Short mmCIF file of C-alpha atoms in Angstrom, two decimals:
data_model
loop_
_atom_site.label_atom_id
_atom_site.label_comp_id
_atom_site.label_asym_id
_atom_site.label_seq_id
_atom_site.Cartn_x
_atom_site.Cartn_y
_atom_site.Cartn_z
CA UNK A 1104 -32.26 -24.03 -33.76
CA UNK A 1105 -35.30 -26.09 -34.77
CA UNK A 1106 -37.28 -23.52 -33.90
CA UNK A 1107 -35.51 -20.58 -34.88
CA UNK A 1108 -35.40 -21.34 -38.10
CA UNK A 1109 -38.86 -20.72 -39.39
CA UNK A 1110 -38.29 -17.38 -37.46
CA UNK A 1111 -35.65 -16.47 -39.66
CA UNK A 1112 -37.44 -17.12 -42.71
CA UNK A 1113 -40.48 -15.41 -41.18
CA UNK A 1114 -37.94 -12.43 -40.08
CA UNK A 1115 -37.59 -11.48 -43.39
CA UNK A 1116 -41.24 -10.93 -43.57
CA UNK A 1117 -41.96 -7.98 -41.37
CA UNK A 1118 -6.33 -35.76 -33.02
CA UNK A 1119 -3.92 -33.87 -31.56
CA UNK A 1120 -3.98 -31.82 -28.86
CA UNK A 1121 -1.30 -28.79 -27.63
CA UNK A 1122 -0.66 -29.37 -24.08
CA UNK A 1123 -3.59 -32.15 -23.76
CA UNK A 1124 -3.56 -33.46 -20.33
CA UNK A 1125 -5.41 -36.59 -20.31
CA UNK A 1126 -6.25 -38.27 -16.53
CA UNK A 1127 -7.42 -41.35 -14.96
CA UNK A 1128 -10.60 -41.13 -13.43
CA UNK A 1129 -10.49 -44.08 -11.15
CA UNK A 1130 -10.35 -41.87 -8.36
CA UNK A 1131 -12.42 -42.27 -4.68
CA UNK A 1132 -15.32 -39.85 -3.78
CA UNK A 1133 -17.14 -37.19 -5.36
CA UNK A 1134 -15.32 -33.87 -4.65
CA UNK A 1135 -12.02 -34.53 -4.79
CA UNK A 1136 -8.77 -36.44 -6.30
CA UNK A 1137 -5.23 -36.41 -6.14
CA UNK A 1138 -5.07 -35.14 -9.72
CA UNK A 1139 -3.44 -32.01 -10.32
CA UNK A 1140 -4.83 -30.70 -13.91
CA UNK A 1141 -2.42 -27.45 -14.17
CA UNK A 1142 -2.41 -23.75 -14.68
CA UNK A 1143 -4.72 -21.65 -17.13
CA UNK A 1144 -6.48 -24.79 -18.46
CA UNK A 1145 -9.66 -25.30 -20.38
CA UNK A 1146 -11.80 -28.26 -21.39
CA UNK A 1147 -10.28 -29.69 -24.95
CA UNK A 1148 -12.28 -32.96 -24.32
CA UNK A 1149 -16.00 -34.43 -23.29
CA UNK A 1150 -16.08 -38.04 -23.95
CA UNK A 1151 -19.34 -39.25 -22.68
CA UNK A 1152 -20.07 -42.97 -21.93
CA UNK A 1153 -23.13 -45.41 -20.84
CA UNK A 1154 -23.23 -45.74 -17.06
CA UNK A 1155 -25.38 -48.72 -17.33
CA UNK A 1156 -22.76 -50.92 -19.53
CA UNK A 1157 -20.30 -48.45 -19.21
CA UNK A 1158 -19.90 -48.60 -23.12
CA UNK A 1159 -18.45 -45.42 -24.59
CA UNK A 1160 -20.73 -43.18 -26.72
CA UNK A 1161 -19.36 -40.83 -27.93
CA UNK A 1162 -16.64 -37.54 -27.32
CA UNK A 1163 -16.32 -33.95 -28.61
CA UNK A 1164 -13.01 -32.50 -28.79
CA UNK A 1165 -10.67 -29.53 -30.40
CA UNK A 1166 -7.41 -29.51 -31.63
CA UNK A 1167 -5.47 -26.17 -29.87
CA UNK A 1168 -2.27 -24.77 -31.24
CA UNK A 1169 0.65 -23.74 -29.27
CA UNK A 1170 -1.06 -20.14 -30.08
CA UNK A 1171 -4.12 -21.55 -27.62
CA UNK A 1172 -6.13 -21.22 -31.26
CA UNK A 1173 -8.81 -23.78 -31.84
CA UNK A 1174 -7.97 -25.48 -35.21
CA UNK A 1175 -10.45 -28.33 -35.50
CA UNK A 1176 -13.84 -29.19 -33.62
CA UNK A 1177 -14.66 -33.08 -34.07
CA UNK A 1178 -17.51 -34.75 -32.55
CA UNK A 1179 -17.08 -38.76 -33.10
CA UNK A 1180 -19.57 -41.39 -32.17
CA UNK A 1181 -18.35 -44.52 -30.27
CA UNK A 1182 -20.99 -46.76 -31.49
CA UNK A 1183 -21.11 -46.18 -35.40
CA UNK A 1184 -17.58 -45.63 -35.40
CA UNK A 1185 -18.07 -42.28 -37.41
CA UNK A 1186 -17.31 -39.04 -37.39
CA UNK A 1187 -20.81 -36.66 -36.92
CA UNK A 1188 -19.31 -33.28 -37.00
CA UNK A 1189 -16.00 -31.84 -38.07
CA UNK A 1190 -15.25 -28.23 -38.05
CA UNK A 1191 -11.74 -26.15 -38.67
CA UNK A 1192 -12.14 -23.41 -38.21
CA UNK A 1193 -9.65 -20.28 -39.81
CA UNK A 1194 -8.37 -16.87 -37.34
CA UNK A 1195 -7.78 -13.84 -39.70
CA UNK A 1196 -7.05 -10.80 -37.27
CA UNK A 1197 -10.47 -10.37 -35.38
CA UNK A 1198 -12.44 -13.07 -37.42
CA UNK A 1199 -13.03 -16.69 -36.81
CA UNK A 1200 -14.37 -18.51 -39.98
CA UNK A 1201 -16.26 -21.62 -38.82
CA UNK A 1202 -16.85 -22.60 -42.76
CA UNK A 1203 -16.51 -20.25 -45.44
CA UNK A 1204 -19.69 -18.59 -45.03
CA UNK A 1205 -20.23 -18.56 -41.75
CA UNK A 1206 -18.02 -16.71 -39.28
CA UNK A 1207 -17.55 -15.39 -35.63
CA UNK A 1208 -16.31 -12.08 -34.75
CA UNK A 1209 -13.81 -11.10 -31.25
CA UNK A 1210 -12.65 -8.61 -29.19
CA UNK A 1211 -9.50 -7.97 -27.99
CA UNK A 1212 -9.83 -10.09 -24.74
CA UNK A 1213 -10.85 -13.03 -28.01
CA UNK A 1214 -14.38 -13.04 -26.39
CA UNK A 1215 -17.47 -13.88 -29.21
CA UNK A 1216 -19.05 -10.45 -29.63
CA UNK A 1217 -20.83 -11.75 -33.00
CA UNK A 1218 -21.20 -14.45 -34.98
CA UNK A 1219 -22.79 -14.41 -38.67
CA UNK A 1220 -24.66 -17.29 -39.74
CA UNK A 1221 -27.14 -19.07 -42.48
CA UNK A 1222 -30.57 -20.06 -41.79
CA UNK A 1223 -29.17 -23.14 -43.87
CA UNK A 1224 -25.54 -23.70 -43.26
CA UNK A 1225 -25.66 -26.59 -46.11
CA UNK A 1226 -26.92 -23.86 -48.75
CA UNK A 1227 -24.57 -20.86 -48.91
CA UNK A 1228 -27.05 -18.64 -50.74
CA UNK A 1229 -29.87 -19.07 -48.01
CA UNK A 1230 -31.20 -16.51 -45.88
CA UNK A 1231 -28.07 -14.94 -43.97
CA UNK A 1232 -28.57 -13.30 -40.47
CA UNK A 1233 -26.30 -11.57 -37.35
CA UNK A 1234 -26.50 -12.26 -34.01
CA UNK A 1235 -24.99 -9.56 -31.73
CA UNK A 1236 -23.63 -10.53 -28.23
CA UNK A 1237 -24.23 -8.44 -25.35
CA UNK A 1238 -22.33 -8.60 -21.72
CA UNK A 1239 -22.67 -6.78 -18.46
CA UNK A 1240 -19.89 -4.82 -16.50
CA UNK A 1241 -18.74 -8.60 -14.56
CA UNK A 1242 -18.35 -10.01 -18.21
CA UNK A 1243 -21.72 -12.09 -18.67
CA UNK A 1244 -23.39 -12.95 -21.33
CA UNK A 1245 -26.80 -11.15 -20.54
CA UNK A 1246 -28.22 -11.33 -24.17
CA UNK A 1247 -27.60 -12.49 -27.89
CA UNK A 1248 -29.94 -10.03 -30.19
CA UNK A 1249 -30.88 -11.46 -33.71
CA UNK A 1250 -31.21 -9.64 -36.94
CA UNK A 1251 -31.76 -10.56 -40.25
CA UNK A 1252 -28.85 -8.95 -42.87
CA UNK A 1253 -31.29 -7.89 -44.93
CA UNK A 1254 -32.88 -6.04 -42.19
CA UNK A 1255 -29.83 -5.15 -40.03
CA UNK A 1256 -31.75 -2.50 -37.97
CA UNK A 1257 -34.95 -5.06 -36.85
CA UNK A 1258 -34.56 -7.11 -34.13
CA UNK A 1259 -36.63 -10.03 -34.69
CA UNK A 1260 -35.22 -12.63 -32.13
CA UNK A 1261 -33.86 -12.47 -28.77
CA UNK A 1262 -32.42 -14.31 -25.92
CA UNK A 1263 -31.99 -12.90 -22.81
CA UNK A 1264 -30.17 -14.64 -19.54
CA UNK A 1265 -30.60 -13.51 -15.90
CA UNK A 1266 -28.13 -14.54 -13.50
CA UNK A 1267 -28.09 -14.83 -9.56
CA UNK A 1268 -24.61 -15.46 -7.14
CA UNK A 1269 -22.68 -15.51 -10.16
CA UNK A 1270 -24.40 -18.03 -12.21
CA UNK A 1271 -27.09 -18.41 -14.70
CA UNK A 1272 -30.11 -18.93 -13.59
CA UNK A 1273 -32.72 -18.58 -16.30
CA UNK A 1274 -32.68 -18.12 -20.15
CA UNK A 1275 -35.71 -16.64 -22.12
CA UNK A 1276 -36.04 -17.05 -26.04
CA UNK A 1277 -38.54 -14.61 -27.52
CA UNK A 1278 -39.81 -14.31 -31.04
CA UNK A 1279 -39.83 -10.67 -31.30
CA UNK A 1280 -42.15 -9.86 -34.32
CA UNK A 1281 -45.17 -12.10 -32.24
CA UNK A 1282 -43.72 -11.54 -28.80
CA UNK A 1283 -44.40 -15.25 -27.88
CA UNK A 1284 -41.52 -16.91 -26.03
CA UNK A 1285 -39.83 -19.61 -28.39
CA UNK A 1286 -38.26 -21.45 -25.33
CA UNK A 1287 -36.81 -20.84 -21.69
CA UNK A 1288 -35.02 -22.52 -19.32
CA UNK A 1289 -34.77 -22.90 -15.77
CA UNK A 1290 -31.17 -23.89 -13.64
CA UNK A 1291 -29.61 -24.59 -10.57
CA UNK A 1292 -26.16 -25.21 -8.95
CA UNK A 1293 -24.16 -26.99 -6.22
CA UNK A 1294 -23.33 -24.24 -4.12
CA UNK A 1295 -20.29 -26.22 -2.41
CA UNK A 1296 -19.20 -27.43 -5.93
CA UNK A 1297 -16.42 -23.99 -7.21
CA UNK A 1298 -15.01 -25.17 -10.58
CA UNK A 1299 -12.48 -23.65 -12.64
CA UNK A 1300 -13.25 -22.92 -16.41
CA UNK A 1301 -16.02 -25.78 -16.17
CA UNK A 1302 -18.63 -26.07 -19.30
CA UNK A 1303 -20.64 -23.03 -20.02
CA UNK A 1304 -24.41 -23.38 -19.89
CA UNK A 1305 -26.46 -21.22 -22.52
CA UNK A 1306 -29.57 -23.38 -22.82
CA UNK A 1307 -31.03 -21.98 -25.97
CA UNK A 1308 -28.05 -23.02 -28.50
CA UNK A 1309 -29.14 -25.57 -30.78
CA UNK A 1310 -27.36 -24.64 -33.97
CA UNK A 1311 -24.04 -23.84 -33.15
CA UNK A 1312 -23.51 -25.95 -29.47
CA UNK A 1313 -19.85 -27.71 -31.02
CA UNK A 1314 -18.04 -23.87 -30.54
CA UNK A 1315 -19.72 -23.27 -27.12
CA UNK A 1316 -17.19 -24.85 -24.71
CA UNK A 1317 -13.66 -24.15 -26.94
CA UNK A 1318 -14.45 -20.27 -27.52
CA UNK A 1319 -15.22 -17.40 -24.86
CA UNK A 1320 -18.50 -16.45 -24.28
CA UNK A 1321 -17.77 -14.39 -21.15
CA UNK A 1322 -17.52 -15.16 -17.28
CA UNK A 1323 -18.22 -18.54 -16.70
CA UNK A 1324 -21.11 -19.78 -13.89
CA UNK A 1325 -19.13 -19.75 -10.31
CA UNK A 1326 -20.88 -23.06 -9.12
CA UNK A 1327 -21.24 -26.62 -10.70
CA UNK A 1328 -24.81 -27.09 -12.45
CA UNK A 1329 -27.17 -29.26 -10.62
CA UNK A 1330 -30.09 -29.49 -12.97
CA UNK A 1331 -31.76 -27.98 -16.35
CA UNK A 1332 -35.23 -27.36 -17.11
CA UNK A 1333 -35.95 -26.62 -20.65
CA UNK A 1334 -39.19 -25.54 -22.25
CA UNK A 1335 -39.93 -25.48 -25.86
CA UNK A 1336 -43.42 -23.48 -26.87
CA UNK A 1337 -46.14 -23.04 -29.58
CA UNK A 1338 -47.68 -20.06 -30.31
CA UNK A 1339 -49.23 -18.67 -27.70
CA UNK A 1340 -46.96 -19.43 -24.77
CA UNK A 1341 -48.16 -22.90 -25.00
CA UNK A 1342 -45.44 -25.06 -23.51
CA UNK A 1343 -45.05 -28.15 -26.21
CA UNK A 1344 -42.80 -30.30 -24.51
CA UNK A 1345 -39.77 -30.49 -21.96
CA UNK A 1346 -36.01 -31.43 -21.46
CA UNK A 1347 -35.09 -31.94 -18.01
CA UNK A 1348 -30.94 -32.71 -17.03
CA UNK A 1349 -29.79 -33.45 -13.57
CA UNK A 1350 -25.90 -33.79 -12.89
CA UNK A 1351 -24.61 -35.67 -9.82
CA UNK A 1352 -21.74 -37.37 -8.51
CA UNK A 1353 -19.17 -34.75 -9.52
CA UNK A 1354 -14.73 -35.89 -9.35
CA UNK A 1355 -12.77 -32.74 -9.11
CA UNK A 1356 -8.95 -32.71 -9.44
CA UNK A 1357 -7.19 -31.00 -6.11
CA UNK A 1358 -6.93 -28.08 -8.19
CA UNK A 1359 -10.45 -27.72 -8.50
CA UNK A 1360 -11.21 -29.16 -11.77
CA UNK A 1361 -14.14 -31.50 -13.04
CA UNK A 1362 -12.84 -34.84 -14.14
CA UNK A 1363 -16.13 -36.55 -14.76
CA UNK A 1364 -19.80 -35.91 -14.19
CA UNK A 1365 -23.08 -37.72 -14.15
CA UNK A 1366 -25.25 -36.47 -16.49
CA UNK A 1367 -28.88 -37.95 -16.30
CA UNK A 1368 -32.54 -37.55 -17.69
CA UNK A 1369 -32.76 -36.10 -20.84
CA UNK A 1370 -30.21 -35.03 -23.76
CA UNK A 1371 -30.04 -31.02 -24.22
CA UNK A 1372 -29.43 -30.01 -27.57
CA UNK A 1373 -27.17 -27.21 -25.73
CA UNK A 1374 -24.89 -29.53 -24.67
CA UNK A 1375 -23.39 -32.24 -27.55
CA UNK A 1376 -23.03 -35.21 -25.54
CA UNK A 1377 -25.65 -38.08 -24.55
CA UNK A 1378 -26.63 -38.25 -20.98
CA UNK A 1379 -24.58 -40.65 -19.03
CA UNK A 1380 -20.73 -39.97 -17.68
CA UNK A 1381 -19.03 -36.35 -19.03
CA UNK A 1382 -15.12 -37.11 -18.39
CA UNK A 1383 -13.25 -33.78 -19.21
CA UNK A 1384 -9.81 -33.47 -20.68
CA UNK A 1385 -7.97 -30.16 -20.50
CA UNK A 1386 -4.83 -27.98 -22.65
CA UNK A 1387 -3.57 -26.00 -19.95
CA UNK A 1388 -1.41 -22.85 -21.56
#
């Protein structure tokens, strides 16, 4: 949200885990294992790890109650031996306070229909704005419409997300008081690669990327990502520079989930975990 942020300002202008299943990943090939992961499960765990020296690097993970209610985020780096984001966050009825000031809000299938946010989370009496979370008939996430709160009825930034054979396929960010795009993204997927509840892909988040993969943000992408293109851009639709993530060499479990991952090329800010192996851990219900 590097670059969102002066758009908000200028807006206003105009550990534990229930049901963890950990598993070896020291299986043969690339699509398959003799791992069985389980029913209803969903990713509680990314550690990610150097595939030259195969030193570890880092992991995100959640702690879920026997409720299957995300209690704490924690995102822990390997080399410093510190912790570089905690989060735990509090239910009340349809609301899901991330910090005391900052909150998400859920329908009754628990999927994120809003989330309320500062411009900066460290000050709690900066600028305040809403994002508003839109999905099609199939349950995508086909936009995520920003206001300010002190201007609840002007839309001043918006993502939108097209999607082809089930998965997403390309994200536009657009400032909408210049109508310049802010940032965009191109993707594709392994169409003989059919995960179950594998990561979610929403290029553009950059502030908030921790909650993306332990909260539901609608139907998830049918195939296994292959690659990510993303473009940043000055005014002017000037592209300024370029993350580009390819993902190879996929282990699934024999019930179809991803163990591990290669992750090369570049960091995205959309996804918090360095480039190198993703190994997934799971709480099944």
């Amino acid at each position: 949200m590097n670059k969102l942020r002066p758009l908000l300002f200028a807006g206003i202008l105009i550990t534990l885990f229930s049901c963890e299943k950990e598993y070896s990943l020291e299986n043969s090939g690339n699509l398959g294992s003799d791992q069985i992961v389980g029913i209803d499960c969903r990713i509680s765990k990314i550690v990610y790890t150097d595939t030259a020296t195969n030193t570890g690097l880092g992991s995100l993970a959640t702690i879920i109650n026997s409720l299957d209610i995300v209690t704490r985020i924690t995102r822990f780096d390997s080399l410093s031996n510190t912790i570089e984001f905690i989060a735990t966050p509090v239910h009340v009825n349809d609301t899901v306070y991330i910090n005391p000031d900052e909150y998400f809000i859920v329908d009754i299938n628990k999927r994120i229909v809003k989330l309320h946010g500062l411009v900066d989370p460290t000050d709690p009496f900066s600028l305040q704005f809403d994002v508003f979370y839109q999905y099609n008939a199939t349950g995508y996430l086909v936009a995520k419409n920003y206001f300010l709160t002190t201007a609840p009825t002007i839309l001043f930034y918006q993502v939108t997300y097209t999607y082809s054979g089930g998965n997403l396929t390309h994200m536009s960010g657009t400032d909408i008081t210049t109508g310049d795009l802010v940032t965009d993204a191109d993707m594709n997927y392994f169409t003989n690669i059919i995960p179950k509840r594998y990561m979610y892909i929403f290029p553009d988040e950059k502030a908030y990327p921790h909650y993306n993969q332990f909260y539901n943000f609608g139907t998830r992408n049918y195939n296994a990502i292959r690659d990510i293109k993303v473009r940043n851009y000055d005014p002017g639709n000037v592209v300024r520079d370029s993350t580009v993530s390819t993902f190879s060499s996929y282990i699934m479990s024999r019930d179809s989930y991803v163990l591990s991952v290669q992750m090369g090329g570049d960091d995205q800010q959309s996804i918090p975990a360095q480039a190198g192996k993703l190994s997934f851990s799971y709480s099944c219900k």
